[in-house]
Amino acid sequence: MTLPAPIRWRDGRLWLLDQRRLPDEVFYEEQLNARDVARAIRDLHVRGAPAIGVAAAYAMAMAWRNGDDLVQTAGELRLARPTAVNLEWAVDRLLHAASRGADLMEEARAVHDEDRAMCEAIGRHGAELIKPGSNLLTHCNAGALAVSHLGTATAPMYVAHEAGVRFHVYVDETRPVLQGSRLTSWELARAGIDHTLICDSVAAHLMAEDAVDLVIVGADRVTANGDTVNKIGTRALAIVAQYHGVPFYVACPSSTVDSTTATGADVAIEERPVAEVTEGIPAVLGVKVRNPAFDVTPAELVTAYVTEHGVVKNIGDG
Ligand code: MRU
């Protein structure tokens, strides 16, 4: 199974897969400095919480190699997207490494390698949740494109598929940027995993028909109490899952857990350009639009978290 890599680091040079062009075109763009990377993060060339963290780690390493001001670079990177905690986690880790005189090239590589290992562990633990013939539902893209390898929500799918388990996945299209239809569907198709694309509003109907056995999503940040900040629409999905008695799992590495923030209410929710919502819809000219990119799913709606440590009921246990 060959999965698409969002980030390539070759001979000290950084290449990012431009995810805005997918699935039409697979195009890797070289990033020459940290400012390029900050722009690529802001404009969604690279997206998904762990992948943003890895890209930021390489950006810090390039700034260190160029002799740039690391504190200033860290500030610019942090501002690129406010919600995914992996971004500040990676930037802080590289700053600490610099303060103890470490080689930041090696540190960035370590962030990348650890991310890959965490996905593999999430996949091994989460695969236990996928029984033969089950119907899964996922939202956004918490796949290989969002991480270093295997993804988070998709990691159990890839591991189960490799083990010969046959199952089916409903993929929410994920308005407005369509990470589900453009990215997750593309990934699953390449891996040969049976899936069906649905509009975001279809999930409740399918659950009422008993057509969904479990929901599994990724996270941009899980706060100390287990509240989960993820792509807009996740909260609605968790509410309808609870109503219909469908288990709702959050797959995330420990780099996504923010134990310094008490609850989801304390997290800055990114508001993105309204053009993402209105593009191609001329009738909405002049209409007021809001485009929050994430929402908060309360901890009590999460059946369990799938982390590199196992499937755990409380995030503090993982
Ligand atoms: O705006 P995006 O595409 O970066 O949002 C991505 C998500 O919400 C993912 O579910 C999350 O980052 C987890 S990725 C493993």
XYZ file of C-alpha atoms and ligand atoms in Angstrom, residues 44 47-50 52 81 139-143 146-147 151-152 179 218-220 230-231 293-294, ligand 1:
39
model
C -3.775 25.078 3.172
C -3.005 20.991 6.398
C -4.050 18.586 9.124
C -2.778 19.153 12.645
C 0.201 16.743 12.768
C 1.286 21.327 10.133
C -3.150 28.901 11.955
C -15.242 13.560 8.650
C -12.646 15.822 7.028
C -9.245 14.288 6.247
C -7.358 12.833 9.171
C -5.511 10.631 6.737
C -2.717 15.156 7.251
C 0.116 13.361 9.015
C -3.036 9.242 9.253
C -4.878 9.172 12.575
C -11.208 17.640 2.548
C -9.147 13.159 14.033
C -8.494 16.206 16.216
C -6.712 19.529 16.018
C -11.801 19.346 15.081
C -13.082 20.308 11.636
C -13.037 26.197 10.438
C -13.396 24.137 13.633
O -8.457 22.701 8.114
P -7.728 21.400 8.093
O -7.912 20.648 6.819
O -6.296 21.530 8.501
O -8.463 20.543 9.231
C -7.992 19.255 9.498
C -8.787 18.554 10.536
O -9.693 19.085 11.119
C -8.307 17.180 10.902
O -9.376 16.366 11.300
C -7.304 17.275 12.065
O -6.328 18.223 11.802
C -6.680 15.975 12.357
S -5.525 15.500 11.128
C -4.855 14.032 11.631
